[in-house]
Short mmCIF file of C-alpha atoms in Angstrom, two decimals:
data_model
loop_
_atom_site.label_atom_id
_atom_site.label_comp_id
_atom_site.label_asym_id
_atom_site.label_seq_id
_atom_site.Cartn_x
_atom_site.Cartn_y
_atom_site.Cartn_z
CA UNK A 1 -0.11 0.02 -0.02
CA UNK A 2 1.39 3.56 -0.93
CA UNK A 3 1.02 5.53 2.03
CA UNK A 4 2.55 8.69 0.70
CA UNK A 5 -1.06 10.02 -0.32
CA UNK A 6 -2.94 9.34 3.01
CA UNK A 7 -3.90 12.38 5.26
CA UNK A 8 -2.21 12.29 8.57
CA UNK A 9 -4.99 13.09 11.37
CA UNK A 10 -3.68 15.31 13.92
CA UNK A 11 -4.49 14.14 17.51
CA UNK A 12 -7.48 15.87 18.86
CA UNK A 13 -6.77 18.56 21.52
CA UNK A 14 -9.18 17.32 24.16
CA UNK A 15 -8.25 20.58 25.92
CA UNK A 16 -9.19 23.18 23.30
CA UNK A 17 -12.31 21.37 22.68
CA UNK A 18 -13.54 21.66 26.44
CA UNK A 19 -12.49 25.24 26.30
CA UNK A 20 -14.46 25.94 22.96
CA UNK A 21 -17.37 24.47 24.36
CA UNK A 22 -17.15 26.14 27.99
CA UNK A 23 -16.88 29.59 25.95
CA UNK A 24 -19.91 28.65 24.19
CA UNK A 25 -22.02 27.67 27.49
CA UNK A 26 -20.74 31.08 29.07
CA UNK A 27 -21.83 32.88 25.89
CA UNK A 28 -25.48 31.28 26.07
CA UNK A 29 -25.47 32.43 29.66
CA UNK A 30 -24.67 35.84 29.11
CA UNK A 31 -27.40 36.01 26.47
CA UNK A 32 -29.73 34.53 28.92
CA UNK A 33 -28.71 36.88 31.65
CA UNK A 34 -29.06 39.90 29.49
CA UNK A 35 -32.71 38.73 28.69
CA UNK A 36 -33.59 38.07 32.24
CA UNK A 37 -32.44 41.59 33.11
CA UNK A 38 -34.36 43.24 30.30
CA UNK A 39 -37.58 41.65 31.49
CA UNK A 40 -36.95 42.27 35.36
CA UNK A 41 -36.35 46.31 34.16
CA UNK A 42 -39.75 46.45 32.17
CA UNK A 43 -41.53 44.55 34.60
CA UNK A 44 -40.56 46.72 37.69
CA UNK A 45 -41.09 50.11 35.55
CA UNK A 46 -44.55 49.31 34.74
CA UNK A 47 -45.34 47.95 38.16
CA UNK A 48 -44.57 51.33 39.36
CA UNK A 49 -47.44 52.64 37.39
CA UNK A 50 -49.82 50.22 38.81
CA UNK A 51 -50.18 51.51 42.61
CA UNK A 52 -47.10 49.89 44.04
CA UNK A 53 -44.37 51.65 45.67
CA UNK A 54 -42.22 53.94 43.06
CA UNK A 55 -38.49 53.16 43.28
CA UNK A 56 -36.62 56.00 44.73
CA UNK A 57 -34.55 56.47 42.05
CA UNK A 58 -35.73 55.57 38.32
CA UNK A 59 -32.63 54.72 36.49
CA UNK A 60 -32.06 56.90 33.26
CA UNK A 61 -31.85 55.14 29.82
CA UNK A 62 -27.84 55.48 29.34
CA UNK A 63 -27.52 54.06 32.79
CA UNK A 64 -29.59 51.14 31.93
CA UNK A 65 -27.61 50.68 29.02
CA UNK A 66 -24.31 50.85 30.67
CA UNK A 67 -25.55 48.08 33.01
CA UNK A 68 -26.35 45.83 29.79
CA UNK A 69 -22.92 46.63 28.20
CA UNK A 70 -21.12 45.17 31.51
CA UNK A 71 -22.24 41.81 30.44
CA UNK A 72 -21.92 42.39 26.84
CA UNK A 73 -23.02 44.68 23.70
CA UNK A 74 -26.85 44.57 23.50
CA UNK A 75 -28.48 44.09 20.23
CA UNK A 76 -29.99 47.27 18.30
CA UNK A 77 -33.57 45.93 18.63
CA UNK A 78 -33.06 45.43 22.09
CA UNK A 79 -31.80 48.81 22.57
CA UNK A 80 -34.43 50.36 20.56
CA UNK A 81 -37.06 48.65 23.13
CA UNK A 82 -35.18 49.51 26.12
CA UNK A 83 -35.08 53.13 24.95
CA UNK A 84 -38.77 53.09 24.32
CA UNK A 85 -39.55 51.55 27.59
CA UNK A 86 -37.41 54.09 29.66
CA UNK A 87 -39.05 57.10 27.63
CA UNK A 88 -42.72 55.74 28.62
CA UNK A 89 -41.30 55.52 32.10
CA UNK A 90 -40.04 58.97 32.16
CA UNK A 91 -43.32 60.33 30.96
CA UNK A 92 -45.33 58.72 33.70
CA UNK A 93 -42.96 59.02 36.53
CA UNK A 94 -44.03 62.59 37.63
CA UNK A 95 -47.75 61.68 37.80
CA UNK A 96 -47.13 58.37 39.37
CA UNK A 97 -45.21 60.02 42.29
CA UNK A 98 -48.18 62.64 42.65
CA UNK A 99 -50.90 60.27 42.63
CA UNK A 100 -49.22 57.93 45.01
CA UNK A 101 -48.61 60.39 47.67
CA UNK A 102 -52.03 60.00 49.16
CA UNK A 103 -52.21 56.22 49.31
CA UNK A 104 -49.65 53.57 49.57
CA UNK A 105 -46.13 54.75 48.31
CA UNK A 106 -45.85 58.38 49.63
CA UNK A 107 -43.39 60.63 47.77
CA UNK A 108 -41.94 63.69 49.53
CA UNK A 109 -40.68 65.20 46.17
CA UNK A 110 -44.62 65.08 44.96
CA UNK A 111 -45.60 66.66 48.02
CA UNK A 112 -43.34 69.48 47.85
CA UNK A 113 -44.52 69.94 44.17
CA UNK A 114 -48.01 70.03 45.28
CA UNK A 115 -47.47 72.39 47.95
CA UNK A 116 -45.74 75.08 45.89
CA UNK A 117 -49.11 76.42 45.69
CA UNK A 118 -50.31 78.76 48.32
CA UNK A 119 -53.68 78.31 49.87
CA UNK A 120 -54.67 82.05 48.62
CA UNK A 121 -53.88 80.85 45.27
CA UNK A 122 -56.01 78.01 45.56
CA UNK A 123 -58.83 80.25 46.67
CA UNK A 124 -58.20 82.89 43.82
CA UNK A 125 -58.05 80.25 41.09
CA UNK A 126 -61.45 78.45 42.30
CA UNK A 127 -63.02 81.72 42.25
CA UNK A 128 -61.60 83.05 39.04
CA UNK A 129 -62.44 79.65 37.11
CA UNK A 130 -65.48 77.91 39.22
CA UNK A 131 -69.11 78.64 39.80
CA UNK A 132 -69.70 80.29 42.73
CA UNK A 133 -72.50 77.74 44.13
CA UNK A 134 -70.67 76.87 47.36
CA UNK A 135 -69.07 78.87 50.55
CA UNK A 136 -66.15 76.78 51.40
CA UNK A 137 -64.30 77.13 54.75
CA UNK A 138 -61.01 79.04 53.76
CA UNK A 139 -58.83 76.02 53.70
CA UNK A 140 -56.87 74.47 50.73
CA UNK A 141 -56.52 70.60 51.55
CA UNK A 142 -53.83 68.43 49.53
CA UNK A 143 -54.03 65.34 51.55
CA UNK A 144 -56.01 63.08 54.05
CA UNK A 145 -55.53 60.07 56.07
CA UNK A 146 -57.69 58.40 58.82
CA UNK A 147 -59.19 61.39 60.69
CA UNK A 148 -56.70 63.83 59.55
CA UNK A 149 -56.55 66.28 56.45
CA UNK A 150 -53.65 68.52 55.56
CA UNK A 151 -53.65 71.76 53.68
CA UNK A 152 -51.15 73.02 51.23
CA UNK A 153 -48.97 74.56 53.70
CA UNK A 154 -48.42 71.60 55.70
CA UNK A 155 -50.86 72.25 58.50
CA UNK A 156 -53.03 69.11 59.97
CA UNK A 157 -56.46 69.37 60.93
CA UNK A 158 -59.05 67.08 62.58
CA UNK A 159 -61.70 66.23 60.07
CA UNK A 160 -64.94 67.01 61.89
CA UNK A 161 -67.44 66.90 58.78
CA UNK A 162 -66.09 63.55 57.04
CA UNK A 163 -67.78 64.95 53.44
CA UNK A 164 -70.99 65.09 55.17
CA UNK A 165 -70.71 61.53 56.29
CA UNK A 166 -69.18 60.04 53.22
CA UNK A 167 -65.95 58.79 54.84
CA UNK A 168 -67.12 57.06 57.74
CA UNK A 169 -64.27 54.57 57.24
CA UNK A 170 -61.71 57.33 57.54
CA UNK A 171 -59.70 59.14 54.60
CA UNK A 172 -58.11 56.83 52.21
CA UNK A 173 -58.88 53.69 53.94
CA UNK A 174 -56.08 51.10 52.82
CA UNK A 175 -58.32 48.07 52.08
CA UNK A 176 -60.87 50.00 50.05
CA UNK A 177 -57.96 51.67 48.15
CA UNK A 178 -56.27 48.48 47.43
CA UNK A 179 -59.49 46.99 46.10
CA UNK A 180 -59.98 50.11 44.04
CA UNK A 181 -56.59 49.74 42.54
CA UNK A 182 -57.13 46.05 41.99
CA UNK A 183 -60.23 46.47 40.04
CA UNK A 184 -59.48 49.54 38.19
CA UNK A 185 -56.49 47.33 36.45
CA UNK A 186 -59.03 45.02 34.71
CA UNK A 187 -62.63 46.69 34.33
CA UNK A 188 -64.01 49.85 35.48
CA UNK A 189 -67.31 50.06 33.22
CA UNK A 190 -69.54 48.11 31.08
CA UNK A 191 -72.83 49.98 31.41
CA UNK A 192 -75.85 47.75 32.35
CA UNK A 193 -76.14 47.22 28.33
CA UNK A 194 -73.72 43.98 29.55
CA UNK A 195 -73.54 41.75 32.88
CA UNK A 196 -70.66 42.41 34.81
CA UNK A 197 -68.89 39.61 37.61
CA UNK A 198 -69.27 42.47 40.24
CA UNK A 199 -72.47 43.64 40.32
CA UNK A 200 -74.20 40.50 41.26
CA UNK A 201 -71.81 39.95 43.91
CA UNK A 202 -72.40 43.13 45.55
CA UNK A 203 -76.22 42.83 44.84
CA UNK A 204 -76.16 39.42 47.04
CA UNK A 205 -74.13 41.00 49.82
CA UNK A 206 -76.04 44.04 50.26
CA UNK A 207 -79.71 42.61 49.81
CA UNK A 208 -78.44 40.00 52.62
CA UNK A 209 -76.94 42.58 54.85
CA UNK A 210 -79.85 44.75 55.03
CA UNK A 211 -82.45 42.15 54.77
CA UNK A 212 -84.10 43.03 51.30
CA UNK A 213 -84.92 41.22 48.07
CA UNK A 214 -83.66 43.30 45.32
CA UNK A 215 -81.03 46.43 44.91
CA UNK A 216 -81.39 48.85 42.09
CA UNK A 217 -77.92 50.62 41.76
CA UNK A 218 -77.04 54.35 41.07
CA UNK A 219 -74.24 57.10 41.90
CA UNK A 220 -75.50 60.23 44.14
CA UNK A 221 -77.36 60.28 46.92
CA UNK A 222 -80.12 62.64 45.20
CA UNK A 223 -80.06 59.90 42.49
CA UNK A 224 -81.08 57.34 45.18
CA UNK A 225 -83.92 59.59 46.30
CA UNK A 226 -85.14 60.41 42.42
CA UNK A 227 -85.21 56.60 42.17
CA UNK A 228 -87.28 55.81 45.17
CA UNK A 229 -89.89 58.42 44.31
CA UNK A 230 -90.22 56.82 40.78
CA UNK A 231 -90.75 53.52 42.32
CA UNK A 232 -93.37 54.52 44.60
CA UNK A 233 -95.40 56.41 41.98
CA UNK A 234 -95.16 53.08 39.63
CA UNK A 235 -96.41 51.10 42.88
CA UNK A 236 -98.81 53.38 43.14
CA UNK A 237 -100.27 52.86 39.65
CA UNK A 238 -99.52 49.19 39.22
CA UNK A 239 -100.34 47.98 42.87
CA UNK A 240 -102.35 50.34 44.97
CA UNK A 241 -104.62 51.40 42.07
CA UNK A 242 -104.30 55.34 42.26
CA UNK A 243 -105.69 56.84 39.07
CA UNK A 244 -102.93 57.59 36.57
CA UNK A 245 -100.94 60.90 37.42
CA UNK A 246 -102.79 61.63 40.79
CA UNK A 247 -100.29 60.01 43.10
CA UNK A 248 -99.06 62.05 45.84
CA UNK A 249 -95.66 61.74 47.77
CA UNK A 250 -95.41 63.39 51.09
CA UNK A 251 -92.21 64.94 52.77
CA UNK A 252 -91.44 66.03 56.13
CA UNK A 253 -90.52 69.85 56.76
CA UNK A 254 -87.15 70.51 57.00
CA UNK A 255 -85.82 67.81 54.59
CA UNK A 256 -82.89 67.83 52.51
CA UNK A 257 -82.17 65.16 50.06
CA UNK A 258 -80.22 66.91 47.16
CA UNK A 259 -80.59 69.86 44.67
CA UNK A 260 -82.18 68.55 41.75
CA UNK A 261 -85.64 69.90 40.61
CA UNK A 262 -87.33 67.01 42.31
CA UNK A 263 -85.40 67.35 45.70
CA UNK A 264 -85.87 71.29 45.88
CA UNK A 265 -89.76 70.87 44.95
CA UNK A 266 -90.23 68.97 48.29
CA UNK A 267 -87.79 71.48 50.11
CA UNK A 268 -89.08 73.90 52.77
CA UNK A 269 -85.71 75.88 52.89
CA UNK A 270 -85.80 79.07 50.40
CA UNK A 271 -82.19 79.04 49.84
CA UNK A 272 -82.82 75.48 48.35
CA UNK A 273 -85.70 76.52 46.15
CA UNK A 274 -85.80 80.01 45.97
CA UNK A 275 -85.65 81.35 42.19
CA UNK A 276 -85.87 78.10 40.56
CA UNK A 277 -89.98 77.33 40.25
CA UNK A 278 -92.12 76.11 38.95
CA UNK A 279 -91.86 72.81 41.01
CA UNK A 280 -92.69 69.19 40.52
CA UNK A 281 -96.36 68.51 41.39
CA UNK A 282 -97.65 65.62 43.33
CA UNK A 283 -95.51 66.64 46.62
CA UNK A 284 -96.94 67.47 49.71
CA UNK A 285 -95.08 68.37 53.12
CA UNK A 286 -96.00 67.71 56.50
CA UNK A 287 -94.39 68.80 59.98
CA UNK A 288 -91.34 66.79 61.23
CA UNK A 289 -91.75 64.59 64.23
CA UNK A 290 -95.40 65.14 64.08
CA UNK A 291 -97.36 61.75 64.02
CA UNK A 292 -100.67 63.43 64.35
CA UNK A 293 -100.30 65.67 61.36
CA UNK A 294 -98.64 62.53 59.52
CA UNK A 295 -101.42 60.66 60.07
CA UNK A 296 -104.15 63.11 58.72
CA UNK A 297 -102.02 63.33 55.48
CA UNK A 298 -101.68 59.68 55.00
CA UNK A 299 -105.46 59.22 54.99
CA UNK A 300 -105.54 60.73 51.75
CA UNK A 301 -106.21 57.44 48.99
CA UNK A 302 -103.92 59.29 46.60
CA UNK A 303 -100.78 59.25 48.88
CA UNK A 304 -98.54 56.54 48.04
CA UNK A 305 -95.30 57.47 49.90
CA UNK A 306 -93.73 59.11 53.01
CA UNK A 307 -90.02 60.13 52.36
CA UNK A 308 -88.06 61.15 55.78
CA UNK A 309 -84.78 61.19 57.14
CA UNK A 310 -84.55 59.20 60.50
CA UNK A 311 -82.61 62.22 61.89
CA UNK A 312 -82.47 65.40 59.83
CA UNK A 313 -78.84 66.29 59.18
CA UNK A 314 -78.91 69.28 57.20
CA UNK A 315 -81.58 70.64 59.25
CA UNK A 316 -79.05 70.75 62.22
CA UNK A 317 -79.00 67.13 63.16
CA UNK A 318 -82.74 67.01 64.30
CA UNK A 319 -83.48 63.93 66.29
CA UNK A 320 -87.03 62.99 66.51
CA UNK A 321 -88.48 62.01 69.89
CA UNK A 322 -88.49 58.28 70.91
CA UNK A 323 -91.15 56.24 69.13
CA UNK A 324 -91.59 58.63 66.28
CA UNK A 325 -90.07 55.89 63.68
CA UNK A 326 -92.13 53.36 64.97
CA UNK A 327 -95.14 55.36 64.77
CA UNK A 328 -94.12 56.06 60.97
CA UNK A 329 -93.91 52.41 60.34
CA UNK A 330 -97.28 51.68 61.95
CA UNK A 331 -99.19 54.59 60.05
CA UNK A 332 -97.83 53.70 56.53
CA UNK A 333 -98.86 50.12 57.02
CA UNK A 334 -102.14 50.98 58.33
CA UNK A 335 -102.85 53.47 55.00
CA UNK A 336 -101.22 51.18 52.43
CA UNK A 337 -98.60 53.73 52.04
CA UNK A 338 -94.96 53.03 51.58
CA UNK A 339 -92.56 54.57 53.80
CA UNK A 340 -89.30 55.48 52.28
CA UNK A 341 -86.14 55.85 54.75
CA UNK A 342 -83.32 58.36 53.63
CA UNK A 343 -80.31 57.03 55.30
CA UNK A 344 -77.91 58.58 52.78
CA UNK A 345 -76.47 60.54 55.46
CA UNK A 346 -77.62 58.65 58.55
CA UNK A 347 -76.90 55.25 57.78
CA UNK A 348 -73.90 52.99 57.67
CA UNK A 349 -72.69 53.18 61.18
CA UNK A 350 -72.81 56.77 61.75
CA UNK A 351 -75.52 56.83 64.15
CA UNK A 352 -74.33 54.08 66.54
CA UNK A 353 -76.30 51.62 64.66
CA UNK A 354 -75.91 49.97 61.23
CA UNK A 355 -78.82 52.43 60.19
CA UNK A 356 -80.75 54.95 62.10
CA UNK A 357 -83.68 52.99 62.00
CA UNK A 358 -82.38 50.12 63.80
CA UNK A 359 -82.48 52.23 67.05
CA UNK A 360 -86.19 51.64 66.91
CA UNK A 361 -86.13 48.26 65.28
CA UNK A 362 -88.23 49.21 62.25
CA UNK A 363 -87.77 48.50 58.62
CA UNK A 364 -88.72 50.83 55.75
CA UNK A 365 -90.39 49.74 52.64
CA UNK A 366 -87.83 51.36 50.59
CA UNK A 367 -84.10 52.35 52.11
CA UNK A 368 -81.77 54.95 50.30
CA UNK A 369 -78.21 54.58 50.68
CA UNK A 370 -75.18 56.52 49.27
CA UNK A 371 -72.15 58.44 50.81
CA UNK A 372 -70.23 56.36 53.03
CA UNK A 373 -71.13 53.28 50.74
CA UNK A 374 -68.09 53.91 49.13
CA UNK A 375 -65.93 55.17 51.78
CA UNK A 376 -65.26 58.24 50.00
CA UNK A 377 -63.58 56.65 46.98
CA UNK A 378 -66.10 56.79 44.28
CA UNK A 379 -69.85 57.78 43.97
CA UNK A 380 -72.04 54.75 44.85
CA UNK A 381 -75.54 55.03 45.64
CA UNK A 382 -78.57 52.83 45.42
CA UNK A 383 -82.24 51.99 46.52
CA UNK A 384 -83.37 48.70 48.61
CA UNK A 385 -86.85 47.46 48.15
CA UNK A 386 -88.86 44.05 48.02
CA UNK A 387 -89.82 42.44 44.87
CA UNK A 388 -93.47 43.91 45.13
CA UNK A 389 -91.90 47.39 44.85
CA UNK A 390 -88.74 47.00 42.86
CA UNK A 391 -90.22 44.81 40.11
CA UNK A 392 -92.83 47.36 39.16
CA UNK A 393 -90.18 49.14 37.00
CA UNK A 394 -89.46 47.27 33.71
CA UNK A 395 -86.34 47.50 31.63
CA UNK A 396 -85.86 50.38 30.03
CA UNK A 397 -88.01 52.55 32.66
CA UNK A 398 -84.94 53.25 34.69
CA UNK A 399 -81.42 53.11 34.85
CA UNK A 400 -77.99 55.02 34.82
CA UNK A 401 -74.64 54.47 32.50
CA UNK A 402 -72.51 54.35 35.77
CA UNK A 403 -74.91 52.78 38.15
CA UNK A 404 -73.58 49.20 39.04
CA UNK A 405 -70.32 49.56 37.30
CA UNK A 406 -67.63 47.03 38.42
CA UNK A 407 -65.31 49.30 39.98
CA UNK A 408 -68.22 51.14 42.14
CA UNK A 409 -69.25 47.54 43.09
CA UNK A 410 -66.06 46.54 44.34
CA UNK A 411 -65.30 49.67 46.31
CA UNK A 412 -68.99 49.42 47.89
CA UNK A 413 -68.77 45.94 48.67
CA UNK A 414 -65.10 46.37 50.40
CA UNK A 415 -66.44 49.67 52.37
CA UNK A 416 -69.21 47.62 53.76
CA UNK A 417 -67.13 44.92 54.99
CA UNK A 418 -65.03 47.39 56.48
CA UNK A 419 -67.76 49.03 58.49
CA UNK A 420 -68.69 45.53 59.87
CA UNK A 421 -65.52 44.14 60.32
CA UNK A 422 -64.04 47.06 62.15
CA UNK A 423 -67.25 47.48 64.09
CA UNK A 424 -67.39 51.19 63.49
CA UNK A 425 -70.98 51.35 64.36
CA UNK A 426 -70.16 50.29 68.07
CA UNK A 427 -67.22 52.87 67.88
CA UNK A 428 -69.56 55.41 66.85
CA UNK A 429 -72.04 54.49 69.69
CA UNK A 430 -69.40 54.25 72.54
CA UNK A 431 -67.31 57.55 71.55
CA UNK A 432 -70.87 59.52 70.66
CA UNK A 433 -71.59 59.28 74.33
CA UNK A 434 -68.27 60.54 75.45
CA UNK A 435 -68.26 63.51 73.03
CA UNK A 436 -71.67 64.46 74.14
CA UNK A 437 -70.86 64.31 77.80
CA UNK A 438 -67.83 66.48 76.91
CA UNK A 439 -69.79 69.19 75.04
CA UNK A 440 -72.60 69.28 77.81
CA UNK A 441 -69.79 70.99 79.69
CA UNK A 442 -69.79 73.70 77.39
CA UNK A 443 -70.71 77.27 78.89
CA UNK A 444 -74.53 77.58 78.82
CA UNK A 445 -74.69 81.18 78.04
CA UNK A 446 -72.98 80.32 74.69
CA UNK A 447 -74.42 76.92 73.95
CA UNK A 448 -77.98 76.19 73.99
CA UNK A 449 -78.38 72.85 73.08
CA UNK A 450 -76.58 69.82 72.37
CA UNK A 451 -77.90 67.02 70.28
CA UNK A 452 -77.21 63.88 68.21
CA UNK A 453 -76.65 60.09 67.85
CA UNK A 454 -73.36 58.08 67.55
CA UNK A 455 -71.13 60.41 65.98
CA UNK A 456 -73.52 62.51 64.33
CA UNK A 457 -74.06 65.74 66.60
CA UNK A 458 -74.62 69.42 66.62
CA UNK A 459 -73.74 72.30 68.87
CA UNK A 460 -76.72 74.83 68.71
CA UNK A 461 -75.11 78.28 69.89
CA UNK A 462 -77.06 81.37 70.79
CA UNK A 463 -78.34 83.24 67.42
CA UNK A 464 -76.18 86.33 68.21
CA UNK A 465 -73.06 84.49 67.94
CA UNK A 466 -71.63 83.67 64.35
CA UNK A 467 -71.36 80.13 63.76
CA UNK A 468 -69.09 80.70 60.76
CA UNK A 469 -66.84 82.87 62.99
CA UNK A 470 -66.63 80.03 65.48
CA UNK A 471 -65.79 77.53 63.13
CA UNK A 472 -62.95 79.71 61.84
CA UNK A 473 -61.43 79.72 65.18
CA UNK A 474 -61.73 75.87 65.54
CA UNK A 475 -59.79 75.81 61.98
CA UNK A 476 -57.07 77.93 63.62
CA UNK A 477 -56.89 75.74 66.41
CA UNK A 478 -56.50 72.54 63.92
CA UNK A 479 -60.13 71.15 63.80
CA UNK A 480 -62.47 71.46 60.74
CA UNK A 481 -66.45 71.59 61.07
CA UNK A 482 -68.84 73.82 59.34
CA UNK A 483 -72.23 75.58 60.43
CA UNK A 484 -75.41 74.58 59.13
CA UNK A 485 -78.37 76.76 59.20
CA UNK A 486 -76.66 79.92 60.96
CA UNK A 487 -76.44 78.96 64.50
CA UNK A 488 -75.73 75.23 64.63
CA UNK A 489 -72.54 73.58 64.14
CA UNK A 490 -72.34 70.14 62.77
CA UNK A 491 -69.57 67.46 64.31
CA UNK A 492 -69.31 64.28 62.40
CA UNK A 493 -65.83 63.16 62.62
CA UNK A 494 -64.70 59.82 60.82
CA UNK A 495 -65.77 56.77 62.78
CA UNK A 496 -61.89 55.30 63.10
CA UNK A 497 -61.41 58.20 65.52
CA UNK A 498 -60.15 57.08 68.87
CA UNK A 499 -61.22 57.79 72.34
CA UNK A 500 -57.93 60.08 73.23
CA UNK A 501 -58.72 61.79 70.01
CA UNK A 502 -62.31 62.32 70.59
CA UNK A 503 -61.21 63.90 73.71
CA UNK A 504 -58.48 66.02 72.33
CA UNK A 505 -61.41 67.46 69.86
CA UNK A 506 -63.62 68.34 72.54
CA UNK A 507 -60.71 70.08 74.41
CA UNK A 508 -60.34 72.37 71.16
CA UNK A 509 -64.10 73.03 70.75
CA UNK A 510 -64.32 74.21 74.41
CA UNK A 511 -61.48 76.39 74.29
CA UNK A 512 -62.96 78.09 71.36
CA UNK A 513 -66.22 77.97 72.67
CA UNK A 514 -65.22 79.56 75.88
CA UNK A 515 -63.77 82.32 74.32
CA UNK A 516 -67.73 83.76 73.83
CA UNK A 517 -68.67 83.25 77.31
CA UNK A 518 -69.37 86.59 79.06
#
């Protein structure tokens, strides 16, 4: 055999082969590490826009690119995507920080930015660009938590109004806030053209909690009142047999349930109805806390409903005599008239019971709820009734685009659970007695009456003393309250207030009121 033409095979270099394989393995690991880092950055950046804590320092684009280059040269495609992500993050960063300063992550830089405006500038801007339909106390608020609120200069106040009892659970309650954020990520509004997975769950909870068969969702308290009136009239014609368009609804003097045309048509307060006529027909008024007058009115066969607040809030926290609500229930049953209880302000633990009517263990035919139903996070209201009333309204006859929306339902469900699980009605009952005991020590030549139930109370002062002036002095001392009807000051703190806090507030009120003693 001629061996000259044979190719001599070199002996394989095993070490070289292993080294090359190890380099290829390391290169694959570097590529995987770059991919993991990229995904982690994208994930973390977008998490900060969803309500989680914002990182103290958000890396700039070139800093992030440098981190990649420490591992290896990143591809142009990845660099382009990374630059795009970082640009989005920079655009939303300031908005995220500003929004999260109130609940969850608290950002001091956002607070300083928010406080760059003065209270006076806030007042002037609202006066210039806003309608002049309110007369606010001169305080410009920018933050609240629990029982406290802060103005733009950073001064802290006790809140003794609770947004007219809309924040019974305390400002920015973390449980309700968490539910709001979680639901807002997935579904906020469907309209009632479609079903949602949230409405039925809330309807089941609220009907079982209050002992009714049906719930009709709305948004604001006055919409709840309008809904109750429509239900009553529909029931009058389809069930009671009142001739068409002759049904009457009776209201109590001093009532307040909103500022729509229907609401002011039932009002006896000239500041509400003056200059807005003509008014809704079919409304009548009887004296509040007067069962004899009510009986005489309900005897009219054309009367279909009597709507009343168990305690009149806007009228000055007017508490009826014991037995009044029980008498209302008996008279409405006797004359086949629907009893509509407006519990928008008095309900949901405010007066020391789940509902104010629970103090006399009576049940209305129609129950209106609102305000604290969402814990101050979102407008939610509605009406509870049994099938005999609720099912008189058919599809297309009543509704609301936002009523029953998924976001509102989730928020309201958690708000009710907070009231129940944190036993806020019991806290209101206990601390209400303590507050009234302290207030009854105020000088009698200034304060003529203390009244209320739970943590819905009022100080009635002598008419020659300006209640707004008293509230301004309390503001200076760190407590926010507002007059109602001139010489009456309503006191309604969030129900999460503690005993030591209620006593501190009573001391503030006492110091201010004592200045007017002669």
